[in-house]
Coordinates of C-alpha atoms and ligand atoms in Angstrom, one line a residue:
M1 CA -2.7 -18.5 11.9
K2 CA -4.3 -16.5 9.1
V3 CA -6.0 -13.6 10.7
L4 CA -8.5 -11.3 9.0
F5 CA -8.7 -8.1 11.0
V6 CA -11.4 -5.6 10.1
S7 CA -11.7 -2.0 11.5
A8 CA -13.4 1.3 10.7
E9 CA -10.0 3.0 11.3
V10 CA -6.4 2.1 11.0
A11 CA -3.5 4.6 11.8
P12 CA -1.8 6.2 10.1
Y13 CA -4.3 6.0 7.3
S14 CA -7.4 6.9 9.3
K15 CA -7.8 7.6 13.0
T16 CA -10.0 9.5 15.4
G17 CA -8.9 7.8 18.6
G18 CA -7.6 4.6 20.2
L19 CA -9.2 2.2 17.7
G20 CA -7.0 3.5 14.9
D21 CA -3.8 3.0 17.0
V22 CA -4.8 -0.5 18.0
A23 CA -5.7 -1.6 14.5
S24 CA -2.3 -0.6 13.4
A25 CA -0.1 -1.8 16.3
L26 CA -1.8 -5.1 17.3
P27 CA -1.7 -6.6 13.8
G28 CA 1.9 -5.6 13.5
A29 CA 2.8 -7.3 16.8
L30 CA 0.8 -10.4 15.7
E31 CA 2.7 -10.5 12.5
R32 CA 6.0 -10.4 14.3
M33 CA 4.8 -13.4 16.3
G34 CA 4.5 -15.3 13.0
H35 CA 0.8 -14.9 12.2
E36 CA -0.4 -13.9 8.7
L37 CA -2.5 -10.8 8.8
T38 CA -4.9 -9.2 6.4
V39 CA -6.2 -5.8 7.7
V40 CA -9.2 -4.3 6.0
S41 CA -10.5 -0.8 6.4
P42 CA -12.3 1.8 4.2
M43 CA -10.7 3.9 1.6
Y44 CA -11.8 7.2 3.1
R45 CA -11.1 10.3 1.1
R46 CA -8.3 11.2 3.5
V47 CA -6.6 7.8 2.7
S48 CA -6.7 8.4 -1.1
D49 CA -5.7 12.0 -0.7
G50 CA -2.8 11.1 1.7
A51 CA 0.8 10.5 0.7
H52 CA 0.6 6.7 1.0
R53 CA 1.8 4.4 -1.7
L54 CA -1.2 2.3 -2.7
H55 CA -1.8 -0.3 -5.4
D56 CA -5.1 -1.2 -7.0
V57 CA -4.8 -5.0 -6.9
Y58 CA -8.3 -6.3 -7.5
P59 CA -10.7 -4.0 -9.3
E60 CA -14.4 -4.6 -9.4
I61 CA -14.9 -7.3 -6.8
P62 CA -18.6 -8.0 -6.6
I63 CA -20.6 -8.3 -3.4
P64 CA -23.5 -10.4 -4.5
A65 CA -25.4 -10.0 -1.2
I66 CA -25.8 -6.2 -1.8
G67 CA -25.2 -5.9 -5.5
A68 CA -22.2 -3.6 -5.3
R69 CA -18.7 -3.7 -6.6
F70 CA -15.5 -2.3 -5.0
D71 CA -11.8 -2.1 -5.7
A72 CA -9.4 -3.7 -3.3
I73 CA -6.4 -1.5 -2.8
L74 CA -3.2 -2.7 -1.0
A75 CA -0.8 -0.5 0.8
D76 CA 3.0 -0.8 0.5
D77 CA 3.2 -2.5 3.9
G78 CA 1.6 -5.6 2.3
R79 CA -0.8 -5.9 5.2
N80 CA -3.4 -3.1 4.9
W81 CA -6.1 -3.5 2.3
F82 CA -8.6 -0.7 1.6
V83 CA -12.2 -1.0 0.4
D84 CA -12.5 1.6 -2.3
Y85 CA -16.2 2.4 -2.8
P86 CA -16.5 6.1 -3.4
P87 CA -20.2 6.4 -3.0
Y88 CA -19.8 5.5 0.6
F89 CA -16.3 6.3 1.6
G90 CA -15.3 9.2 -0.7
R91 CA -16.7 11.7 1.8
E92 CA -15.0 14.1 4.2
G93 CA -14.2 12.6 7.6
I94 CA -14.6 9.1 8.9
Y95 CA -17.9 8.8 10.8
R96 CA -20.7 10.8 9.3
N97 CA -24.1 9.9 10.7
D98 CA -25.6 10.5 7.3
G99 CA -28.7 8.4 6.8
D100 CA -26.7 5.5 5.4
E101 CA -24.1 5.1 8.1
H102 CA -25.1 1.5 8.7
S103 CA -24.8 0.6 5.0
R104 CA -21.3 2.0 4.8
F105 CA -20.0 -0.4 7.5
L106 CA -22.1 -3.3 6.3
L107 CA -20.4 -2.9 3.0
L108 CA -17.0 -2.9 4.7
T109 CA -18.0 -6.2 6.5
H110 CA -19.1 -7.9 3.3
A111 CA -16.1 -6.6 1.3
A112 CA -13.6 -8.0 3.8
L113 CA -15.0 -11.5 3.2
E114 CA -15.3 -11.0 -0.6
L115 CA -11.7 -10.0 -0.7
C116 CA -10.8 -13.3 1.0
R117 CA -12.8 -15.1 -1.7
R118 CA -11.1 -13.3 -4.5
R119 CA -7.6 -14.1 -3.0
G120 CA -8.7 -17.7 -2.1
W121 CA -7.4 -16.8 1.4
S122 CA -9.0 -18.9 4.1
P123 CA -8.8 -17.2 7.6
D124 CA -8.6 -19.1 10.8
I125 CA -9.6 -16.0 12.8
V126 CA -11.9 -13.2 11.8
H127 CA -11.2 -10.4 14.3
V128 CA -13.6 -7.5 14.2
N129 CA -13.8 -4.3 16.2
D130 CA -16.6 -2.2 17.7
W131 CA -20.1 -1.8 16.3
H132 CA -19.1 -1.1 12.7
T133 CA -18.2 -4.6 12.0
G134 CA -20.5 -6.1 14.6
F135 CA -22.5 -8.1 12.0
M136 CA -19.5 -10.1 10.9
P137 CA -20.0 -13.1 13.3
L138 CA -23.6 -13.4 12.2
F139 CA -22.7 -13.2 8.5
L140 CA -20.1 -16.0 9.1
R141 CA -22.9 -18.2 10.5
S142 CA -25.4 -17.3 7.8
I143 CA -24.8 -16.0 4.3
Y144 CA -21.1 -17.0 4.3
G145 CA -21.7 -20.1 6.4
S146 CA -21.8 -22.6 3.6
D147 CA -18.6 -21.4 1.9
P148 CA -15.8 -23.9 2.6
L149 CA -13.3 -21.0 2.6
F150 CA -14.7 -19.8 5.9
A151 CA -15.5 -23.2 7.4
R152 CA -12.7 -23.0 9.9
A153 CA -13.0 -19.3 10.7
Q154 CA -13.7 -18.4 14.3
S155 CA -14.8 -14.9 15.2
V156 CA -13.3 -12.6 17.8
F157 CA -15.0 -9.3 18.6
T158 CA -13.2 -6.6 20.4
I159 CA -15.1 -3.8 22.3
H160 CA -13.1 -0.6 22.2
N161 CA -16.0 1.4 23.6
L162 CA -19.4 0.0 24.7
G163 CA -20.8 3.6 24.6
Y164 CA -21.2 3.4 20.8
Q165 CA -23.4 0.5 19.8
G166 CA -24.7 1.2 16.3
V167 CA -28.4 1.1 17.1
F168 CA -30.7 1.8 14.1
G169 CA -34.4 1.6 13.4
S170 CA -35.8 -1.7 12.2
H171 CA -36.3 -0.1 8.7
I172 CA -32.6 -1.1 8.0
V173 CA -33.4 -4.8 8.2
D174 CA -33.4 -5.2 4.4
D175 CA -30.0 -3.6 4.1
L176 CA -28.6 -6.5 6.2
A177 CA -29.4 -8.7 3.2
L178 CA -29.8 -11.8 5.5
G179 CA -32.5 -13.4 3.3
S180 CA -33.8 -16.6 4.9
S181 CA -31.4 -16.1 7.9
R182 CA -33.3 -13.1 9.1
Y183 CA -34.6 -15.3 12.0
L184 CA -31.2 -15.1 13.5
L185 CA -31.7 -11.4 14.4
H186 CA -32.8 -10.5 18.0
Q187 CA -36.5 -10.9 17.3
E188 CA -37.7 -9.1 20.4
H189 CA -35.7 -6.0 19.7
L190 CA -36.7 -6.1 16.1
R191 CA -40.3 -6.1 17.1
A192 CA -39.6 -3.2 19.4
G193 CA -38.3 -1.3 16.3
R194 CA -34.5 -1.5 16.6
V195 CA -31.5 -3.3 15.4
S196 CA -28.2 -3.1 17.3
F197 CA -24.9 -4.0 15.6
M198 CA -23.0 -4.3 18.9
E199 CA -25.6 -6.6 20.4
H200 CA -25.4 -9.1 17.5
A201 CA -21.7 -9.2 17.8
L202 CA -22.1 -10.1 21.5
I203 CA -24.5 -12.9 20.6
Y204 CA -22.7 -14.5 17.7
S205 CA -18.9 -14.0 18.2
D206 CA -16.9 -17.0 19.4
A207 CA -14.9 -14.8 21.8
I208 CA -15.5 -11.3 23.1
T209 CA -12.5 -9.2 24.2
T210 CA -12.3 -5.7 25.5
V211 CA -9.4 -3.4 26.1
S212 CA -8.6 -3.8 29.8
P213 CA -9.3 -6.3 32.5
T214 CA -11.1 -3.7 34.7
Y215 CA -13.3 -2.6 31.8
A216 CA -14.1 -6.3 31.1
Y217 CA -15.5 -6.4 34.6
E218 CA -17.2 -3.0 34.6
I219 CA -19.2 -3.6 31.4
Q220 CA -20.8 -6.6 33.1
T221 CA -22.3 -4.3 35.8
P222 CA -25.4 -2.1 35.3
E223 CA -23.5 1.0 36.0
H224 CA -21.1 0.7 33.0
G225 CA -23.0 -1.9 30.8
F226 CA -24.9 0.6 28.7
G227 CA -27.9 -1.8 28.8
L228 CA -25.8 -4.8 27.6
D229 CA -24.5 -5.9 31.0
A230 CA -27.0 -8.8 31.3
M231 CA -26.0 -10.1 27.8
L232 CA -22.3 -9.8 28.7
R233 CA -22.8 -11.6 32.0
H234 CA -24.5 -14.4 30.1
R235 CA -21.4 -14.8 28.0
S236 CA -18.9 -14.0 30.8
R237 CA -16.9 -17.2 30.2
D238 CA -16.1 -15.9 26.7
V239 CA -15.3 -12.3 27.8
F240 CA -11.6 -11.3 28.2
G241 CA -9.9 -8.1 29.1
I242 CA -6.6 -7.3 27.5
L243 CA -5.0 -3.9 28.0
N244 CA -3.9 -2.0 24.9
G245 CA -0.3 -1.4 24.4
I246 CA 1.9 1.3 23.0
D247 CA 3.8 1.3 19.7
P248 CA 7.4 2.2 20.6
E249 CA 8.1 3.2 17.0
V250 CA 5.6 6.0 17.4
W251 CA 5.6 6.8 21.1
N252 CA 9.2 6.9 22.3
P253 CA 10.8 10.0 23.9
S254 CA 14.3 9.1 22.7
S255 CA 13.4 8.9 19.0
D256 CA 10.2 11.1 18.7
P257 CA 10.7 13.3 15.6
Y258 CA 8.1 15.8 17.0
L259 CA 10.2 16.6 20.1
P260 CA 12.9 19.3 19.8
S261 CA 14.9 17.5 22.4
P262 CA 14.8 13.7 22.7
Y263 CA 15.4 12.2 26.2
S264 CA 15.3 9.0 28.1
A265 CA 15.0 7.9 31.8
S266 CA 18.8 8.3 32.2
E267 CA 18.9 11.8 30.8
L268 CA 15.6 13.4 32.0
E269 CA 17.1 16.9 31.7
G270 CA 16.3 16.7 28.0
K271 CA 12.6 17.1 29.0
H272 CA 13.2 20.8 30.0
A273 CA 13.9 21.9 26.4
N274 CA 10.6 20.2 25.4
K275 CA 8.8 22.0 28.2
A276 CA 10.2 25.3 27.0
A277 CA 9.1 24.5 23.5
L278 CA 5.7 23.6 24.6
L279 CA 5.2 26.8 26.7
A280 CA 6.5 28.9 23.8
R281 CA 4.1 27.2 21.3
A282 CA 1.3 27.6 23.8
R283 CA 2.2 31.3 24.4
I284 CA 2.5 30.6 28.1
D285 CA 5.0 32.6 30.1
P286 CA 8.4 30.8 30.0
D287 CA 9.0 30.4 33.7
Q288 CA 9.5 26.6 34.1
G289 CA 8.8 26.6 37.9
F290 CA 5.1 25.8 37.6
L291 CA 3.5 22.4 37.3
T292 CA 2.3 22.3 33.7
V293 CA -0.8 20.1 33.2
G294 CA -1.3 18.6 29.8
I295 CA -4.6 17.3 28.3
V296 CA -5.0 15.6 24.9
T297 CA -8.5 14.2 24.3
R298 CA -11.7 13.8 22.3
L299 CA -14.0 16.3 24.1
S300 CA -16.9 14.0 25.0
A301 CA -18.8 13.4 28.2
Q302 CA -16.8 10.2 28.8
K303 CA -13.6 12.1 29.4
G304 CA -14.6 13.8 32.6
I305 CA -14.1 17.4 31.5
E306 CA -17.0 18.5 33.8
I307 CA -15.2 17.6 37.0
A308 CA -11.9 19.1 35.9
L309 CA -12.8 22.6 34.9
R310 CA -13.3 24.2 38.3
P311 CA -10.4 22.6 40.0
L312 CA -8.1 23.7 37.1
A313 CA -9.6 27.2 37.1
R314 CA -9.0 27.6 40.9
R315 CA -5.4 26.6 40.6
L316 CA -4.8 28.7 37.6
D317 CA -6.3 31.7 39.4
A318 CA -4.0 31.1 42.4
G319 CA -1.1 31.0 40.0
H320 CA -0.1 27.4 41.0
I321 CA -0.3 25.6 37.7
R322 CA -0.1 26.1 33.9
L323 CA -2.4 24.3 31.5
V324 CA -2.2 23.2 27.9
V325 CA -5.2 21.5 26.3
L326 CA -5.5 19.9 22.9
G327 CA -8.9 18.5 21.8
S328 CA -12.0 18.7 19.7
G329 CA -15.5 17.4 20.0
E330 CA -18.6 18.6 21.8
R331 CA -19.1 22.3 21.5
R332 CA -19.9 22.8 25.2
Y333 CA -16.4 21.6 26.2
E334 CA -14.7 23.5 23.4
E335 CA -16.3 26.6 24.7
A336 CA -15.4 25.9 28.3
F337 CA -11.7 25.4 27.5
G338 CA -11.9 28.5 25.3
W339 CA -13.1 30.5 28.2
L340 CA -10.5 29.1 30.5
A341 CA -7.7 30.1 28.1
A342 CA -9.2 33.6 27.6
A343 CA -9.6 34.1 31.4
F344 CA -5.9 33.1 32.1
P345 CA -3.8 34.4 29.3
G346 CA -0.1 33.4 29.7
R347 CA -1.2 30.6 32.0
A348 CA -3.6 28.5 30.1
H349 CA -3.8 27.5 26.4
F350 CA -6.4 25.7 24.4
Q351 CA -5.9 24.4 20.9
N352 CA -9.1 23.3 19.3
G353 CA -8.5 20.6 16.8
Y354 CA -6.6 17.4 16.0
D355 CA -2.9 17.8 15.8
E356 CA -0.5 14.9 16.0
S357 CA 2.6 17.0 16.5
M358 CA 1.1 19.0 19.4
A359 CA -0.1 15.7 21.0
H360 CA 3.5 14.5 21.1
L361 CA 4.8 17.9 22.3
I362 CA 2.3 17.9 25.2
E363 CA 3.3 14.4 26.2
G364 CA 7.0 15.4 26.0
G365 CA 6.7 18.9 27.5
A366 CA 4.1 18.8 30.2
D367 CA 4.9 17.8 33.8
V368 CA 1.7 15.8 34.4
F369 CA -1.1 14.5 32.1
L370 CA -4.7 14.7 33.3
M371 CA -7.3 12.0 32.4
P372 CA -10.3 12.3 34.9
S373 CA -12.4 10.0 32.8
L374 CA -15.9 9.0 33.8
Y375 CA -15.1 5.7 32.1
E376 CA -12.1 4.6 30.0
P377 CA -12.1 1.2 28.3
S378 CA -8.3 1.3 28.0
G379 CA -6.9 4.7 27.4
L380 CA -3.7 5.2 25.6
N381 CA -2.6 8.7 26.6
Q382 CA -1.9 7.6 30.2
M383 CA 0.5 4.9 28.8
Y384 CA 2.2 7.4 26.5
S385 CA 2.5 9.7 29.5
L386 CA 4.2 7.0 31.5
A387 CA 6.7 6.4 28.7
Y388 CA 7.4 10.1 28.5
G389 CA 8.1 10.7 32.2
T390 CA 5.0 12.8 32.4
P391 CA 3.1 11.2 35.3
P392 CA -0.6 10.7 34.7
I393 CA -3.3 12.0 37.0
V394 CA -6.2 9.5 36.4
R395 CA -9.5 8.4 37.9
R396 CA -9.5 4.7 39.0
T397 CA -11.6 3.3 36.2
G398 CA -11.2 0.9 33.3
G399 CA -7.8 0.8 31.7
L400 CA -6.6 3.7 33.8
A401 CA -7.0 1.6 36.9
D402 CA -5.0 -1.2 35.3
S403 CA -2.1 0.9 34.1
V404 CA -1.4 3.6 36.7
T405 CA -0.7 3.1 40.4
H406 CA -0.8 5.9 43.0
Y407 CA 2.7 7.1 44.1
D408 CA 3.7 6.3 47.6
P409 CA 6.6 8.6 48.6
A410 CA 7.5 6.5 51.6
R411 CA 8.3 3.5 49.5
G412 CA 9.1 5.3 46.2
E413 CA 6.6 3.1 44.5
G414 CA 3.9 4.0 42.0
T415 CA 3.6 5.7 38.7
G416 CA 1.1 8.5 38.9
F417 CA -1.8 10.0 40.8
V418 CA -5.0 8.0 41.1
F419 CA -8.3 9.3 42.6
D420 CA -11.5 7.3 43.1
H421 CA -14.4 9.6 43.2
Y422 CA -15.9 11.1 40.1
S423 CA -16.0 14.6 41.5
E424 CA -14.3 18.0 41.4
G425 CA -13.0 17.1 44.9
G426 CA -11.3 14.0 43.4
V427 CA -9.5 16.0 40.7
G428 CA -8.6 18.8 43.1
W429 CA -7.1 16.3 45.6
A430 CA -5.0 14.6 42.9
L431 CA -3.8 17.9 41.5
D432 CA -2.7 19.0 45.0
Q433 CA -0.9 15.6 45.5
A434 CA 1.0 16.3 42.3
L435 CA 1.7 19.9 43.2
T436 CA 3.2 18.9 46.6
L437 CA 5.3 16.1 45.2
F438 CA 6.5 18.4 42.3
Q439 CA 8.3 20.5 44.9
N440 CA 10.5 17.6 45.8
K441 CA 12.7 17.1 42.7
A442 CA 14.3 13.8 43.9
Q443 CA 10.9 12.2 44.6
W444 CA 9.6 13.5 41.3
Q445 CA 12.3 11.9 39.3
I446 CA 11.7 8.5 41.1
L447 CA 8.1 8.8 40.1
Q448 CA 9.0 9.7 36.5
R449 CA 11.5 6.8 36.2
N450 CA 9.0 4.3 37.7
G451 CA 6.6 5.2 34.9
M452 CA 9.2 5.1 32.2
A453 CA 10.2 1.6 33.3
E454 CA 6.7 0.1 32.8
D455 CA 6.4 -2.4 30.0
N456 CA 3.3 -1.6 28.0
S457 CA 4.6 -3.0 24.8
W458 CA 2.3 -4.6 22.2
E459 CA 4.5 -7.7 22.1
R460 CA 3.3 -8.7 25.6
R461 CA -0.4 -8.0 24.7
A462 CA -0.2 -9.8 21.4
L463 CA 0.7 -13.0 23.4
E464 CA -2.6 -12.7 25.2
Y465 CA -4.6 -12.3 21.9
D466 CA -2.7 -15.3 20.6
R467 CA -3.9 -17.3 23.5
I468 CA -7.5 -16.4 22.8
Y469 CA -7.1 -17.3 19.1
R470 CA -5.8 -20.7 20.1
R471 CA -8.6 -21.1 22.5
V472 CA -11.4 -20.4 20.0
T473 CA -9.7 -22.6 17.3
G474 CA -9.4 -25.4 19.8
E475 CA -5.6 -25.5 19.8
E476 CA -5.6 -24.7 23.5
Q477 CA -8.1 -25.9 26.1
P478 CA -9.6 -23.1 28.2
Ligands
LIG501 P1 -10.2 7.3 22.8 O1 -10.0 6.1 21.9 O2 -11.4 7.2 23.7 O3 -10.3 8.6 22.1 P2 -7.6 6.8 23.8 O4 -6.8 7.4 25.0 O5 -7.7 5.3 23.8 O6 -9.0 7.5 23.8 O7 -6.9 7.2 22.4 C1 -6.8 8.5 22.0 C2 -5.8 8.6 20.9 O8 -6.2 9.7 20.1 C3 -4.4 8.9 21.4 O9 -3.5 8.4 20.5 C4 -4.4 10.5 21.4 O10 -3.1 11.0 21.3 C5 -5.2 10.7 20.2 N1 -5.9 12.0 20.2 C6 -7.1 12.3 20.8 N2 -7.4 13.6 20.6 C7 -6.4 14.1 19.8 C8 -6.2 15.4 19.2 N3 -7.0 16.5 19.4 N4 -5.1 15.6 18.5 C9 -4.2 14.6 18.3 N5 -4.4 13.4 18.8 C10 -5.5 13.1 19.6

């Protein structure tokens, strides 16, 4: 099938979180299955400034709906196209929240279709992601609906995080350039003064996927539905949960260029040298005897920092653990981890920022990886941790529930530490479980190897997307 895949971020060109990883790895896996992929994302300043080999293939493609012209740039990989429109994308960073945020991603949405027109390329599937490209399904049914090029195109919308919906005031309605198709907008909400990108994707896409089976269920409940649960329940026959995967080219302890000492399940000793390197880089005292807890995360309320701070501080104070945190985001969390590091020099370290090499070193060098998320659509770091023999401590929610099982020493089964309650008590209990098991080296290695044996490859997950593509195109009966 010909698949047009549109995303606000695509690693390694642009990335702030899991979306960027998925938009890179999933199209790659689909291509290896035999599909033909065109991936479209914006030419942010960091892409043009980066060391990528890019080719200006189609200059000055017009977008009649909004009266703009963009250049279509192709990467050396032959799959990734960039929409070069400097007035919108030539700014620092990826997401901006300037007054024209909606216009930036509407332009991306139009541009992806105009690129198809210029190439005479007729997609079978138009796969879009998160609120940024949420108007694509409606565009395909309205302004682009009469173009024979898109007559076969079926839309698939993937929710990577329902917490970000792209809700704007109704003053943006003209920017949607829907003309006489304006009646297709959610009229009641328009009258109430708002337009939601995510909501229109849920109404008009042919299939809705999200990034884990548990999250697919959770978002249909009032507790996790962010106000859209009723709409999702209404479409529940078309809602599918597919866990994200990991890209073994990028996340593989036996070939990771960021690790001073590569290792595998059969030679776990290699992990010690990475732990030593991590402790040195974090300026933590070099004694390897302490359970070293790693965290790599966006610092947002979703990630459960609130319930982790005190249990971590108590165990640091008692001298039972070491802590290495990498993250950036909300100031209150940056300050809290800053205090923790200052209060426990030589035991705790906080690096405020985004750092690919440190993220890999934490996965390779820490003993456990903590993800106490309030909610977690899929989560990637727990899967990286499993692959790196760094058992994850997670809360039983979303993709964490689908990818980590609590270790049972009696049977030697399980891959990490799983707690249920979103509370300090929950984190404390799980940390103590890990501390106890860590004393038993034989058991600990069984736990590590169980995690390393998990198959979270994208090849498996791509098969599930393939099934949905065939369902919406009518090749396969539901
Ligand atoms: P989310 O998409 O909610 O941020 P995921 O666990 O799905 O969470 O994906 C997070 C991705 O971003 C992982 O690849 C992780 O390593 C990376 N990441 C997050 N914060 C940082 C950081 N400060 N430095 C480097 N990588 C980071």
